[in-house]
XYZ file of C-alpha atoms in Angstrom:
113
model
C 94.851 136.867 86.764
C 95.891 133.274 86.151
C 99.372 134.415 85.125
C 99.763 136.536 88.225
C 98.540 133.732 90.484
C 100.986 131.307 88.840
C 103.828 133.819 89.224
C 103.007 134.346 92.909
C 103.017 130.562 93.454
C 106.348 130.343 91.638
C 107.861 133.064 93.823
C 106.496 131.412 96.973
C 108.028 128.163 95.702
C 111.467 129.743 95.938
C 111.233 129.657 99.738
C 108.527 127.084 100.490
C 109.770 123.498 100.435
C 107.970 121.197 98.078
C 106.380 123.918 95.946
C 108.185 123.984 92.611
C 109.049 127.334 91.042
C 109.759 126.297 87.457
C 106.347 124.952 86.352
C 104.510 127.920 87.843
C 106.802 130.468 86.193
C 106.388 128.658 82.851
C 102.613 128.753 83.318
C 102.729 132.463 84.169
C 104.748 133.164 81.021
C 102.268 131.213 78.889
C 99.342 133.150 80.372
C 101.103 136.493 79.929
C 102.070 135.654 76.351
C 98.387 135.622 75.446
C 96.958 138.194 77.870
C 99.711 140.736 78.572
C 102.662 141.043 76.181
C 104.091 143.726 78.471
C 104.143 141.378 81.493
C 105.564 138.595 79.305
C 108.366 140.875 78.130
C 109.075 141.836 81.749
C 109.382 138.169 82.722
C 111.762 137.529 79.811
C 113.965 140.442 80.942
C 113.899 139.337 84.585
C 117.426 138.247 85.617
C 116.114 135.345 87.706
C 113.344 133.919 85.521
C 114.347 135.228 82.078
C 117.052 132.682 81.171
C 114.807 129.740 82.092
C 111.885 131.169 80.120
C 113.997 131.881 77.040
C 115.310 128.301 77.182
C 111.729 127.020 77.344
C 110.493 129.230 74.511
C 113.429 128.381 72.227
C 113.803 124.659 72.930
C 110.676 123.621 74.886
C 112.931 122.247 77.602
C 114.614 123.124 80.882
C 118.386 122.979 81.078
C 119.927 120.220 83.150
C 121.510 122.680 85.636
C 118.164 124.442 86.254
C 116.390 121.144 86.772
C 119.143 119.850 89.050
C 119.162 123.055 91.095
C 115.368 122.976 91.449
C 115.371 119.362 92.615
C 118.322 119.857 94.955
C 116.776 122.975 96.503
C 113.466 121.196 97.088
C 115.143 118.192 98.709
C 117.382 120.341 100.940
C 114.624 122.686 102.059
C 112.220 119.794 102.658
C 114.921 117.975 104.631
C 115.473 121.040 106.804
C 111.722 121.449 107.305
C 111.292 117.793 108.277
C 114.101 118.197 110.810
C 112.579 121.473 112.075
C 109.170 119.831 112.550
C 110.605 116.949 114.596
C 107.927 115.392 116.758
C 105.094 116.598 114.504
C 104.608 113.710 112.096
C 101.565 115.228 110.343
C 103.614 118.321 109.396
C 106.585 116.187 108.400
C 104.319 114.053 106.211
C 102.829 117.145 104.585
C 106.265 118.551 103.767
C 107.441 115.200 102.422
C 104.293 114.781 100.318
C 104.587 118.297 98.908
C 108.248 117.766 98.077
C 107.504 114.484 96.314
C 104.716 116.032 94.203
C 106.874 119.054 93.372
C 109.852 116.866 92.502
C 107.732 114.737 90.170
C 106.443 117.872 88.430
C 109.966 119.183 87.852
C 111.384 115.770 86.914
C 108.730 115.360 84.206
C 109.737 118.581 82.417
C 111.726 117.864 79.229
C 115.478 118.296 79.702
C 117.803 119.666 77.044
C 121.081 117.802 76.963
């Protein structure tokens, strides 16, 4: 269940500003590795998540392009959301706070040079 919850959060993070995808997908893979080898194998074969997971399992790092794309996507989507919520400072603050937390999570992942 934890793996599925983490995967759902990772998928939601693709479209929700400030919610990072990468850490949640890595967590889902770790949970599935222990609890469901079939689900883990499916994630590794997935064209979207597979390359990132194989990189993590082989080198315990995230490639620079994946990290850069994750950070850029979060900043752009949060920027759009802040613009969209003009005049609603509590929503703008929430989006900004979520983006900052998500960005710190992704930035702290080891990067393979």
